[in-house]
Each structure stands twice: as C-alpha cells, then as structure tokens.
Short mmCIF file of N, CA, C and O in Angstrom, two decimals:
data_model
loop_
_atom_site.label_atom_id
_atom_site.label_comp_id
_atom_site.label_asym_id
_atom_site.label_seq_id
_atom_site.Cartn_x
_atom_site.Cartn_y
_atom_site.Cartn_z
N MET A 1 -43.00 58.92 64.90
CA MET A 1 -41.84 59.00 63.99
C MET A 1 -42.54 57.91 63.79
O MET A 1 -43.12 56.96 63.93
N PRO A 2 -42.13 57.20 62.56
CA PRO A 2 -41.90 56.14 61.42
C PRO A 2 -41.79 54.52 62.71
O PRO A 2 -40.41 54.45 62.89
N GLU A 3 -41.82 53.28 62.04
CA GLU A 3 -42.01 52.75 62.06
C GLU A 3 -40.49 51.65 62.79
O GLU A 3 -40.57 51.27 62.82
N ASP A 4 -40.01 51.70 60.96
CA ASP A 4 -38.90 51.80 60.29
C ASP A 4 -37.68 52.37 60.62
O ASP A 4 -36.73 52.18 59.77
N PHE A 5 -37.55 53.37 61.94
CA PHE A 5 -37.18 54.07 61.65
C PHE A 5 -35.62 53.97 62.81
O PHE A 5 -35.41 52.55 63.44
N ALA A 6 -34.19 53.69 62.11
CA ALA A 6 -32.93 53.25 62.63
C ALA A 6 -32.03 54.79 63.44
O ALA A 6 -32.16 55.88 62.63
N TRP A 7 -31.13 54.29 63.88
CA TRP A 7 -30.57 54.90 64.44
C TRP A 7 -29.25 55.39 63.46
O TRP A 7 -28.60 54.85 62.57
N ARG A 8 -28.76 56.29 64.16
CA ARG A 8 -28.01 57.84 63.30
C ARG A 8 -26.88 57.47 63.11
O ARG A 8 -25.64 58.06 62.06
N ASP A 9 -26.10 56.58 64.68
CA ASP A 9 -24.57 55.82 64.01
C ASP A 9 -24.64 54.92 63.58
O ASP A 9 -25.02 54.52 62.71
N ASP A 10 -23.16 54.75 63.70
CA ASP A 10 -22.31 53.91 63.21
C ASP A 10 -23.06 52.06 63.05
O ASP A 10 -22.25 51.43 62.52
N ALA A 11 -22.97 51.99 64.05
CA ALA A 11 -23.96 50.87 64.35
C ALA A 11 -25.47 50.39 63.74
O ALA A 11 -25.74 51.10 64.61
N PRO A 12 -25.28 49.27 63.16
CA PRO A 12 -26.63 49.08 62.19
C PRO A 12 -27.35 48.74 63.62
O PRO A 12 -26.98 47.85 64.40
N ALA A 13 -28.53 48.84 63.42
CA ALA A 13 -29.78 47.87 64.44
C ALA A 13 -30.55 46.96 63.84
O ALA A 13 -30.05 45.39 64.64
N PHE A 14 -29.24 46.17 62.60
CA PHE A 14 -29.80 45.23 62.09
C PHE A 14 -28.50 44.22 61.30
O PHE A 14 -27.69 45.36 61.35
N HIS A 15 -28.43 43.17 60.72
CA HIS A 15 -27.92 42.78 60.21
C HIS A 15 -27.96 42.03 58.24
O HIS A 15 -28.81 43.00 58.32
N SER A 16 -26.66 43.61 58.53
CA SER A 16 -26.98 44.08 56.84
C SER A 16 -26.56 42.82 55.71
O SER A 16 -26.02 41.75 55.97
N PRO A 17 -27.86 42.46 54.77
CA PRO A 17 -27.38 41.06 54.18
C PRO A 17 -26.20 40.33 52.92
O PRO A 17 -26.27 39.59 52.99
N ASN A 18 -26.13 41.80 53.07
CA ASN A 18 -23.93 41.93 52.15
C ASN A 18 -22.92 41.17 53.16
O ASN A 18 -22.09 41.04 52.29
N THR A 19 -23.86 41.31 54.16
CA THR A 19 -22.43 40.68 54.89
C THR A 19 -22.15 39.48 54.48
O THR A 19 -21.00 38.97 55.46
N ALA A 20 -23.05 38.01 55.36
CA ALA A 20 -22.94 37.03 55.03
C ALA A 20 -22.56 36.62 53.64
O ALA A 20 -23.81 37.39 53.11
N ARG A 21 -21.45 35.86 53.58
CA ARG A 21 -22.01 34.79 51.94
C ARG A 21 -22.49 34.50 51.58
O ARG A 21 -23.62 33.79 52.14
N THR A 22 -23.19 34.44 50.55
CA THR A 22 -24.21 33.31 49.53
C THR A 22 -23.13 32.20 49.17
O THR A 22 -21.80 32.16 48.92
N PRO A 23 -24.48 31.18 49.15
CA PRO A 23 -24.01 29.91 49.26
C PRO A 23 -22.95 30.15 47.42
O PRO A 23 -22.31 29.27 47.68
N SER A 24 -23.36 30.24 46.51
CA SER A 24 -22.54 30.06 45.54
C SER A 24 -21.76 31.26 45.81
O SER A 24 -20.32 29.98 44.68
N GLN A 25 -21.17 31.70 46.62
CA GLN A 25 -19.94 32.46 46.68
C GLN A 25 -18.84 31.73 47.40
O GLN A 25 -18.23 31.13 46.85
N SER A 26 -18.89 30.51 48.46
CA SER A 26 -18.70 29.45 49.06
C SER A 26 -18.87 28.10 47.95
O SER A 26 -18.13 27.60 48.20
N ILE A 27 -18.98 27.88 47.50
CA ILE A 27 -19.24 26.30 45.58
C ILE A 27 -18.25 27.04 45.41
O ILE A 27 -17.57 25.70 45.70
N SER A 28 -18.48 28.23 45.01
CA SER A 28 -16.73 28.01 43.45
C SER A 28 -15.95 27.99 44.21
O SER A 28 -14.55 27.90 43.73
N ASP A 29 -15.79 28.28 45.19
CA ASP A 29 -15.03 28.52 46.84
C ASP A 29 -14.35 27.42 46.93
O ASP A 29 -12.74 26.46 47.18
N HIS A 30 -14.90 26.44 47.01
CA HIS A 30 -15.18 24.86 47.44
C HIS A 30 -14.51 24.05 46.31
O HIS A 30 -14.39 23.93 45.00
N PRO A 31 -13.12 23.02 47.23
CA PRO A 31 -12.25 22.48 45.76
C PRO A 31 -12.99 20.57 45.37
O PRO A 31 -12.96 20.64 43.85
N ASP A 32 -14.02 20.56 45.20
CA ASP A 32 -14.64 20.06 44.83
C ASP A 32 -15.64 20.24 43.70
O ASP A 32 -15.37 19.34 42.92
N PHE A 33 -15.70 21.43 43.60
CA PHE A 33 -16.97 21.99 43.33
C PHE A 33 -15.34 22.10 41.85
O PHE A 33 -15.97 21.39 40.57
N HIS A 34 -14.60 23.02 42.31
CA HIS A 34 -13.13 23.16 40.45
C HIS A 34 -13.02 21.00 39.84
O HIS A 34 -12.78 21.37 38.73
N SER A 35 -13.35 20.18 40.87
CA SER A 35 -13.11 19.10 40.11
C SER A 35 -14.29 18.81 39.22
O SER A 35 -14.34 18.38 38.49
N LEU A 36 -15.56 18.69 40.13
CA LEU A 36 -17.02 18.65 38.85
C LEU A 36 -16.94 20.00 38.16
O LEU A 36 -16.82 18.70 37.13
N ARG A 37 -16.35 20.72 37.74
CA ARG A 37 -16.65 21.66 36.35
C ARG A 37 -15.07 21.94 35.70
O ARG A 37 -15.57 20.49 34.36
N ARG A 38 -13.76 20.26 36.71
CA ARG A 38 -13.02 19.88 35.43
C ARG A 38 -13.36 18.52 35.16
O ARG A 38 -13.79 18.24 34.21
N ASN A 39 -14.33 17.61 35.40
CA ASN A 39 -15.09 16.84 34.53
C ASN A 39 -15.91 16.74 33.95
O ASN A 39 -15.74 16.00 32.76
N GLN A 40 -16.70 17.82 33.93
CA GLN A 40 -17.84 18.35 32.64
C GLN A 40 -17.29 19.16 31.62
O GLN A 40 -17.03 17.98 30.96
N ARG A 41 -15.44 19.46 31.71
CA ARG A 41 -15.20 21.18 30.89
C ARG A 41 -13.84 19.21 30.29
O ARG A 41 -14.20 19.13 28.68
N ARG A 42 -13.96 18.29 30.88
CA ARG A 42 -13.22 16.95 30.10
C ARG A 42 -13.65 16.67 28.96
O ARG A 42 -13.99 15.94 28.07
N PHE A 43 -15.38 16.28 29.77
CA PHE A 43 -15.79 15.12 29.29
C PHE A 43 -16.61 16.53 27.84
O PHE A 43 -16.71 15.54 26.80
N GLY A 44 -16.39 17.03 28.29
CA GLY A 44 -17.28 18.10 27.38
C GLY A 44 -16.87 18.58 26.00
O GLY A 44 -17.43 18.54 25.14
N THR A 45 -15.42 18.69 26.02
CA THR A 45 -14.33 18.57 24.91
C THR A 45 -14.39 18.09 24.59
O THR A 45 -14.41 16.94 23.38
N LYS A 46 -14.17 16.67 24.84
CA LYS A 46 -14.20 15.02 24.42
C LYS A 46 -14.37 15.22 23.36
O LYS A 46 -15.40 14.69 22.44
N ALA A 47 -16.36 14.97 23.80
CA ALA A 47 -17.48 14.61 23.85
C ALA A 47 -18.05 16.12 22.73
O ALA A 47 -18.70 15.63 20.86
N THR A 48 -17.21 17.13 22.40
CA THR A 48 -17.93 18.33 21.40
C THR A 48 -16.77 17.64 19.51
O THR A 48 -16.55 17.66 18.60
N VAL A 49 -15.49 17.52 20.18
CA VAL A 49 -14.20 16.16 19.58
C VAL A 49 -15.18 15.88 18.12
O VAL A 49 -15.44 15.77 17.39
N LEU A 50 -15.75 14.59 19.27
CA LEU A 50 -16.54 13.57 18.52
C LEU A 50 -17.21 14.02 17.44
O LEU A 50 -17.29 13.43 16.56
N SER A 51 -18.28 14.63 17.95
CA SER A 51 -19.66 14.65 17.16
C SER A 51 -19.52 16.03 15.89
O SER A 51 -19.16 15.50 15.38
N VAL A 52 -18.69 17.32 16.69
CA VAL A 52 -18.41 17.30 15.77
C VAL A 52 -17.76 17.53 14.51
O VAL A 52 -17.55 17.83 13.35
N GLY A 53 -16.03 16.64 15.02
CA GLY A 53 -15.06 16.45 14.40
C GLY A 53 -15.79 14.99 13.47
O GLY A 53 -15.28 15.06 11.92
N GLY A 54 -16.84 14.31 13.63
CA GLY A 54 -17.60 13.44 12.63
C GLY A 54 -18.09 14.09 12.17
O GLY A 54 -18.10 13.68 10.57
N PHE A 55 -18.67 15.28 12.63
CA PHE A 55 -19.71 15.82 10.63
C PHE A 55 -18.38 16.70 10.18
O PHE A 55 -18.60 16.97 8.69
N LEU A 56 -17.90 17.33 10.42
CA LEU A 56 -17.26 18.17 9.91
C LEU A 56 -15.89 16.26 8.69
O LEU A 56 -16.14 17.42 7.09
N LEU A 57 -14.99 16.79 9.64
CA LEU A 57 -15.01 14.87 8.39
C LEU A 57 -16.13 14.33 6.86
O LEU A 57 -15.38 14.06 6.01
N TYR A 58 -17.40 14.43 7.73
CA TYR A 58 -18.52 14.42 6.76
C TYR A 58 -18.54 14.98 5.59
O TYR A 58 -18.34 14.22 3.83
N VAL A 59 -18.49 16.43 5.95
CA VAL A 59 -19.07 16.95 5.20
C VAL A 59 -17.55 17.33 4.27
O VAL A 59 -17.65 17.07 2.74
N LEU A 60 -16.60 17.27 4.36
CA LEU A 60 -15.32 17.31 3.78
C LEU A 60 -14.91 16.27 3.06
O LEU A 60 -14.14 16.55 1.45
N LEU A 61 -15.45 15.05 3.39
CA LEU A 61 -15.23 14.00 2.36
C LEU A 61 -16.12 14.71 1.31
O LEU A 61 -15.64 14.41 -0.35
N SER A 62 -17.55 14.61 1.52
CA SER A 62 -18.32 15.07 0.95
C SER A 62 -18.11 15.90 -1.01
O SER A 62 -18.37 15.86 -1.59
N SER A 63 -16.68 17.00 0.65
CA SER A 63 -17.05 18.37 -0.45
C SER A 63 -15.97 18.10 -2.04
O SER A 63 -15.16 18.38 -3.10
N PHE A 64 -14.59 17.16 -1.02
CA PHE A 64 -13.23 17.15 -1.43
C PHE A 64 -13.31 16.10 -1.97
O PHE A 64 -11.85 15.42 -2.71
N ALA A 65 -14.08 15.00 -1.76
CA ALA A 65 -13.68 13.72 -2.10
C ALA A 65 -15.04 12.51 -2.67
O ALA A 65 -15.56 12.11 -2.19
N PRO A 66 -16.18 13.55 -3.47
CA PRO A 66 -16.46 12.17 -3.94
C PRO A 66 -16.70 11.96 -4.76
O PRO A 66 -17.49 10.66 -4.82
N ALA A 67 -15.53 10.90 -5.35
CA ALA A 67 -15.58 9.78 -5.91
C ALA A 67 -15.34 9.15 -5.04
O ALA A 67 -15.84 7.79 -4.80
N VAL A 68 -14.38 9.38 -3.68
CA VAL A 68 -14.33 7.67 -2.66
C VAL A 68 -16.24 8.27 -2.01
O VAL A 68 -16.07 6.80 -1.04
N MET A 69 -16.65 8.98 -1.40
CA MET A 69 -18.09 9.40 -0.80
C MET A 69 -18.58 7.98 -1.99
O MET A 69 -20.53 7.28 -1.74
N ASN A 70 -18.77 8.08 -2.94
CA ASN A 70 -19.94 7.42 -4.60
C ASN A 70 -19.26 5.81 -4.77
O ASN A 70 -19.82 5.54 -4.89
N GLN A 71 -18.39 5.11 -3.40
CA GLN A 71 -17.97 4.09 -4.05
C GLN A 71 -19.57 3.27 -2.84
O GLN A 71 -19.67 3.20 -1.94
N PRO A 72 -20.23 1.85 -3.90
CA PRO A 72 -21.37 1.63 -4.09
C PRO A 72 -20.25 0.19 -2.27
O PRO A 72 -18.90 -0.68 -2.83
N LEU A 73 -21.39 0.12 -2.01
CA LEU A 73 -21.16 -1.21 -0.97
C LEU A 73 -21.65 -2.67 -0.85
O LEU A 73 -20.85 -3.20 -1.32
N PHE A 74 -22.39 -2.43 -0.41
CA PHE A 74 -22.90 -2.46 -1.60
C PHE A 74 -25.20 -2.67 -1.62
O PHE A 74 -25.51 -1.88 -1.84
N GLY A 75 -26.29 -2.89 -2.64
CA GLY A 75 -26.76 -2.35 -3.84
C GLY A 75 -26.36 -1.41 -4.07
O GLY A 75 -25.80 -0.73 -4.51
N HIS A 76 -27.18 -0.45 -2.95
CA HIS A 76 -27.46 0.20 -3.90
C HIS A 76 -27.15 1.65 -2.14
O HIS A 76 -27.85 2.94 -2.80
N LEU A 77 -26.21 1.02 -1.36
CA LEU A 77 -25.95 1.54 -0.65
C LEU A 77 -24.25 2.21 -1.08
O LEU A 77 -24.30 1.40 -1.27
N THR A 78 -24.25 3.34 -0.91
CA THR A 78 -22.57 3.81 -0.88
C THR A 78 -22.16 4.23 0.54
O THR A 78 -22.76 3.76 1.44
N LEU A 79 -21.25 4.60 0.47
CA LEU A 79 -20.33 5.40 2.17
C LEU A 79 -20.86 6.16 2.11
O LEU A 79 -21.11 6.51 3.11
N GLY A 80 -20.87 7.13 1.20
CA GLY A 80 -21.23 8.12 1.85
C GLY A 80 -22.77 8.72 2.21
O GLY A 80 -22.72 8.76 3.15
N LEU A 81 -23.26 7.86 2.18
CA LEU A 81 -24.39 6.91 3.11
C LEU A 81 -25.13 6.54 3.64
O LEU A 81 -25.28 6.34 5.17
N ALA A 82 -23.29 5.79 4.05
CA ALA A 82 -23.54 4.46 5.11
C ALA A 82 -22.99 5.40 6.38
O ALA A 82 -23.18 5.92 7.24
N LEU A 83 -21.66 6.75 6.09
CA LEU A 83 -20.67 7.29 6.72
C LEU A 83 -21.60 8.44 7.54
O LEU A 83 -22.48 9.29 8.56
N GLY A 84 -23.08 9.18 6.14
CA GLY A 84 -24.39 9.60 7.22
C GLY A 84 -25.54 9.25 7.88
O GLY A 84 -25.72 9.65 8.77
N LEU A 85 -25.10 8.66 7.73
CA LEU A 85 -26.47 7.05 8.66
C LEU A 85 -25.47 7.19 9.97
O LEU A 85 -26.10 7.28 11.19
N GLY A 86 -24.22 7.19 9.42
CA GLY A 86 -23.26 6.52 10.73
C GLY A 86 -23.68 7.87 12.13
O GLY A 86 -22.64 7.97 13.20
N GLN A 87 -23.38 9.08 11.19
CA GLN A 87 -24.01 10.62 12.15
C GLN A 87 -24.83 10.26 13.37
O GLN A 87 -24.80 11.25 13.95
N PHE A 88 -25.52 9.30 12.66
CA PHE A 88 -27.13 9.33 13.60
C PHE A 88 -26.31 8.96 14.96
O PHE A 88 -26.61 8.46 16.09
N ALA A 89 -25.75 7.18 14.69
CA ALA A 89 -25.24 6.52 15.62
C ALA A 89 -23.63 7.30 16.20
O ALA A 89 -23.91 7.27 17.21
N VAL A 90 -23.15 7.83 16.34
CA VAL A 90 -22.22 9.00 17.22
C VAL A 90 -22.45 9.99 17.61
O VAL A 90 -22.42 10.04 18.84
N MET A 91 -23.64 10.78 17.15
CA MET A 91 -24.85 11.20 18.20
C MET A 91 -24.79 10.62 18.98
O MET A 91 -25.64 11.08 20.85
N ALA A 92 -25.67 8.79 18.94
CA ALA A 92 -26.78 8.61 20.48
C ALA A 92 -25.54 8.31 20.34
O ALA A 92 -25.79 7.65 22.03
N PHE A 93 -24.60 7.44 19.88
CA PHE A 93 -23.34 7.18 21.17
C PHE A 93 -22.54 7.90 22.23
O PHE A 93 -22.50 8.38 23.28
N THR A 94 -22.87 9.52 21.63
CA THR A 94 -22.36 10.91 22.41
C THR A 94 -24.03 10.81 23.25
O THR A 94 -23.23 11.08 24.27
N ALA A 95 -25.28 11.30 23.40
CA ALA A 95 -25.67 11.24 24.16
C ALA A 95 -26.08 10.41 25.25
O ALA A 95 -25.95 10.42 26.44
N TRP A 96 -25.67 8.89 24.65
CA TRP A 96 -25.43 7.32 25.71
C TRP A 96 -24.38 8.12 27.13
O TRP A 96 -24.62 8.41 28.67
N ARG A 97 -23.45 8.12 25.99
CA ARG A 97 -21.79 8.57 27.77
C ARG A 97 -21.86 9.87 28.32
O ARG A 97 -21.80 9.77 29.44
N TYR A 98 -23.16 10.88 27.49
CA TYR A 98 -22.55 12.30 28.58
C TYR A 98 -23.40 12.00 29.66
O TYR A 98 -23.64 11.81 30.93
N THR A 99 -25.25 11.38 28.65
CA THR A 99 -25.52 10.44 30.20
C THR A 99 -24.92 9.97 31.56
O THR A 99 -25.50 9.57 32.38
N ARG A 100 -24.35 8.94 30.57
CA ARG A 100 -23.48 7.13 31.68
C ARG A 100 -22.60 8.21 32.87
O ARG A 100 -22.54 8.72 33.55
N HIS A 101 -21.90 9.32 31.77
CA HIS A 101 -20.71 10.17 32.49
C HIS A 101 -21.59 10.97 33.36
O HIS A 101 -21.01 11.25 34.45
N MET A 102 -21.98 11.42 33.01
CA MET A 102 -23.55 12.55 34.15
C MET A 102 -23.78 11.50 35.16
O MET A 102 -23.99 11.85 36.04
N SER A 103 -24.41 10.90 34.87
CA SER A 103 -24.84 9.83 36.54
C SER A 103 -23.85 9.04 37.11
O SER A 103 -24.85 9.11 38.50
N THR A 104 -23.39 8.39 36.47
CA THR A 104 -22.01 8.01 37.28
C THR A 104 -20.81 9.51 37.97
O THR A 104 -20.23 8.27 39.61
N ARG A 105 -20.06 10.86 36.98
CA ARG A 105 -18.91 10.94 38.11
C ARG A 105 -20.21 12.59 38.28
O ARG A 105 -19.36 12.31 39.58
N VAL A 106 -20.32 12.76 37.75
CA VAL A 106 -21.28 14.21 37.55
C VAL A 106 -21.91 14.00 38.72
O VAL A 106 -21.72 14.65 40.55
N ASP A 107 -23.01 13.76 39.08
CA ASP A 107 -24.07 13.26 40.22
C ASP A 107 -24.09 12.91 41.42
O ASP A 107 -23.83 14.07 42.36
N PRO A 108 -23.02 12.06 41.62
CA PRO A 108 -22.49 11.63 42.88
C PRO A 108 -22.11 13.02 44.05
O PRO A 108 -21.71 13.42 44.97
N LEU A 109 -20.90 13.85 43.02
CA LEU A 109 -19.84 14.74 43.04
C LEU A 109 -21.29 16.13 42.92
O LEU A 109 -20.95 16.84 44.49
N ALA A 110 -21.89 16.89 42.99
CA ALA A 110 -23.08 17.61 43.05
C ALA A 110 -23.80 16.76 43.87
O ALA A 110 -23.51 18.22 45.09
N ARG A 111 -24.39 15.92 44.04
CA ARG A 111 -24.85 15.88 45.12
C ARG A 111 -24.22 15.53 47.07
O ARG A 111 -24.43 16.42 47.41
N GLY A 112 -23.21 15.22 47.39
CA GLY A 112 -22.65 14.95 48.11
C GLY A 112 -21.87 16.41 48.48
O GLY A 112 -21.96 17.49 50.08
N LEU A 113 -22.01 17.91 47.59
CA LEU A 113 -21.51 18.80 48.09
C LEU A 113 -22.56 19.44 47.96
O LEU A 113 -21.97 20.21 49.11
N ARG A 114 -22.99 20.17 47.05
CA ARG A 114 -24.75 20.25 47.52
C ARG A 114 -25.16 19.68 49.07
O ARG A 114 -25.04 20.56 50.30
N ALA A 115 -25.06 18.30 49.65
CA ALA A 115 -24.78 17.79 51.43
C ALA A 115 -24.27 18.44 51.98
O ALA A 115 -24.74 19.36 53.05
N GLN A 116 -23.30 19.23 52.42
CA GLN A 116 -21.75 18.86 52.70
C GLN A 116 -22.50 20.61 52.54
O GLN A 116 -22.45 21.01 53.24
N LEU A 117 -22.25 21.61 51.95
CA LEU A 117 -22.75 22.91 51.57
C LEU A 117 -23.63 22.78 52.23
O LEU A 117 -24.04 24.33 52.96
N SER A 118 -25.05 22.19 51.84
CA SER A 118 -26.46 23.18 53.13
C SER A 118 -26.10 22.07 54.63
O SER A 118 -26.53 23.60 55.55
N GLN A 119 -25.25 21.54 54.27
CA GLN A 119 -25.14 21.64 56.08
C GLN A 119 -24.56 22.12 57.12
O GLN A 119 -24.28 22.68 57.87
N GLN A 120 -22.90 23.18 56.25
CA GLN A 120 -22.56 24.90 56.49
C GLN A 120 -23.47 25.36 57.27
O GLN A 120 -23.16 26.43 57.35
N GLU A 121 -24.39 25.64 56.11
CA GLU A 121 -25.15 26.68 55.94
C GLU A 121 -26.77 26.31 56.59
O GLU A 121 -26.95 27.06 57.33
N GLU A 122 -26.64 25.07 57.60
CA GLU A 122 -27.45 25.53 58.44
C GLU A 122 -26.54 25.19 59.04
O GLU A 122 -27.14 26.28 60.34
N ARG A 123 -26.27 24.98 60.28
CA ARG A 123 -24.43 24.94 60.85
C ARG A 123 -24.52 26.57 60.85
O ARG A 123 -24.62 27.26 62.43
N ARG A 124 -24.37 27.27 60.72
CA ARG A 124 -24.04 29.04 59.87
C ARG A 124 -25.51 29.64 60.67
O ARG A 124 -25.81 30.95 60.96
N ASN A 125 -26.11 29.17 59.83
CA ASN A 125 -27.89 29.45 60.37
C ASN A 125 -28.63 29.63 61.64
O ASN A 125 -28.04 30.24 62.49
N ARG A 126 -27.51 28.37 62.72
CA ARG A 126 -27.87 27.95 63.81
C ARG A 126 -27.41 28.74 64.78
O ARG A 126 -27.62 29.24 66.07
N THR A 127 -25.75 28.78 64.43
CA THR A 127 -25.40 30.13 64.93
C THR A 127 -25.34 31.54 65.26
O THR A 127 -25.46 32.39 65.19
N ALA A 128 -26.32 32.12 63.68
CA ALA A 128 -26.44 33.28 63.83
C ALA A 128 -27.81 33.76 64.48
O ALA A 128 -27.88 34.65 64.79
N ASP A 129 -28.87 32.20 64.67
CA ASP A 129 -29.65 32.67 65.53
C ASP A 129 -29.51 33.08 66.72
O ASP A 129 -29.77 33.58 67.63
N ARG A 130 -28.20 32.09 67.07
CA ARG A 130 -27.71 32.59 68.62
C ARG A 130 -27.14 33.78 68.74
O ARG A 130 -26.99 34.02 69.73
N THR A 131 -26.23 34.16 68.25
CA THR A 131 -25.92 35.82 68.47
C THR A 131 -27.24 36.83 68.21
O THR A 131 -26.76 37.48 68.45
N THR A 132 -27.66 35.78 67.60
CA THR A 132 -28.26 37.29 66.91
C THR A 132 -29.42 37.61 67.76
O THR A 132 -30.40 37.30 68.87
N ASP A 133 -29.69 39.26 68.21
CA ASP A 133 -31.03 39.51 69.16
C ASP A 133 -32.01 39.59 68.36
O ASP A 133 -31.61 41.51 68.55
N ARG A 134 -32.35 38.76 69.01
CA ARG A 134 -33.89 39.58 67.55
C ARG A 134 -34.76 40.91 68.59
O ARG A 134 -35.39 40.53 70.07
N HIS A 135 -34.98 42.58 67.70
CA HIS A 135 -35.87 42.69 68.30
C HIS A 135 -37.29 43.47 67.61
O HIS A 135 -36.90 43.83 66.44
N PRO A 136 -38.35 43.83 68.75
CA PRO A 136 -39.11 44.29 67.21
C PRO A 136 -38.83 45.65 66.30
O PRO A 136 -38.25 46.64 67.64
N ARG A 137 -38.98 45.68 65.36
CA ARG A 137 -39.10 47.11 64.94
C ARG A 137 -37.69 47.74 64.27
O ARG A 137 -37.07 48.40 63.80
N GLY A 138 -36.77 46.39 64.41
CA GLY A 138 -35.14 47.01 63.92
C GLY A 138 -33.92 47.78 64.90
O GLY A 138 -33.59 48.36 64.94
N TYR A 139 -35.09 47.83 67.07
CA TYR A 139 -34.48 48.73 67.76
C TYR A 139 -33.18 48.03 68.90
O TYR A 139 -33.90 46.74 68.39
N ARG A 140 -32.18 48.55 68.15
CA ARG A 140 -31.24 47.61 69.21
C ARG A 140 -31.44 48.42 70.71
O ARG A 140 -32.03 49.16 71.19
N THR A 141 -30.44 47.27 71.35
CA THR A 141 -30.41 47.02 73.25
C THR A 141 -30.03 47.79 72.92
O THR A 141 -28.66 48.63 72.94
N TRP A 142 -30.47 48.84 74.37
CA TRP A 142 -29.58 50.31 75.42
C TRP A 142 -27.85 49.27 75.83
O TRP A 142 -27.44 48.61 76.43
#
C-alpha cells in the first residue's frame, strides 16, 4: 500500500485546510477593519477631489477663459503661469497630507488590528495543536 493511503470512510484522517478560516476572511469581518477602510476612503476621496479638481479648474480656465489666464501679475508672470506652478504646490500638499494621515490615523489602527489578529491566530493554533492527535502518515487511531 502507498504511504499516503487514506481511509475510505467519511471521517478524514487529517484536517482539511479549507475548514479553518483564513486570516484575510477574519480581517474583513472585523469592525476595526471597516473603520480603517472608511478612514482610507474618506481621505482618498477628499485628496482626489482636491487634486483632480484643481487640475480640471486650471484646464477649463485655460480653455474657456484665456483672457483671465493672460492677466499679468508682475513682470512676465501671468495668472495662468502662476496657477500652473500652483499645481505643483497642490500635489505636494496632497502628498504631505496623505503621508501625515496614514502615519497618524491609518497605520496605528492597522498595527493594532494586525497585533490583535495575530494573537487570535496564535491562540487558535495552540488550541488546534492540543486538540489534534498527530499520527505519522495521516493514519487514524483505533
């Protein structure tokens, strides 16, 4: 008989890997995970509206109000050139706020959730190790 022979009755000789919940499934059910996702979505929406909205405003003004964009501010600097350079400032501000938001609000929640779930997984593994009776080659006890 081959070494990996399994009994033909309904009781498996080993635990099926599909019966245990994976960490990703338990993470998505956790209320802290929903809070984390909500924080990310809210900030992402605001940052996208600011960045894309500023760029869209610049493009629309350039296309439909060239007289306004050609207004000189001082020297050879026009309003259109100042607004175009301002796009760099808007993107730098958005990147800075994103970094700050992630490090102050999202990362602490993610670290806490990760620690909590790893503790649960360790407890689950310890109890599973105690309850499972390990036998060589997957044979059952009598």
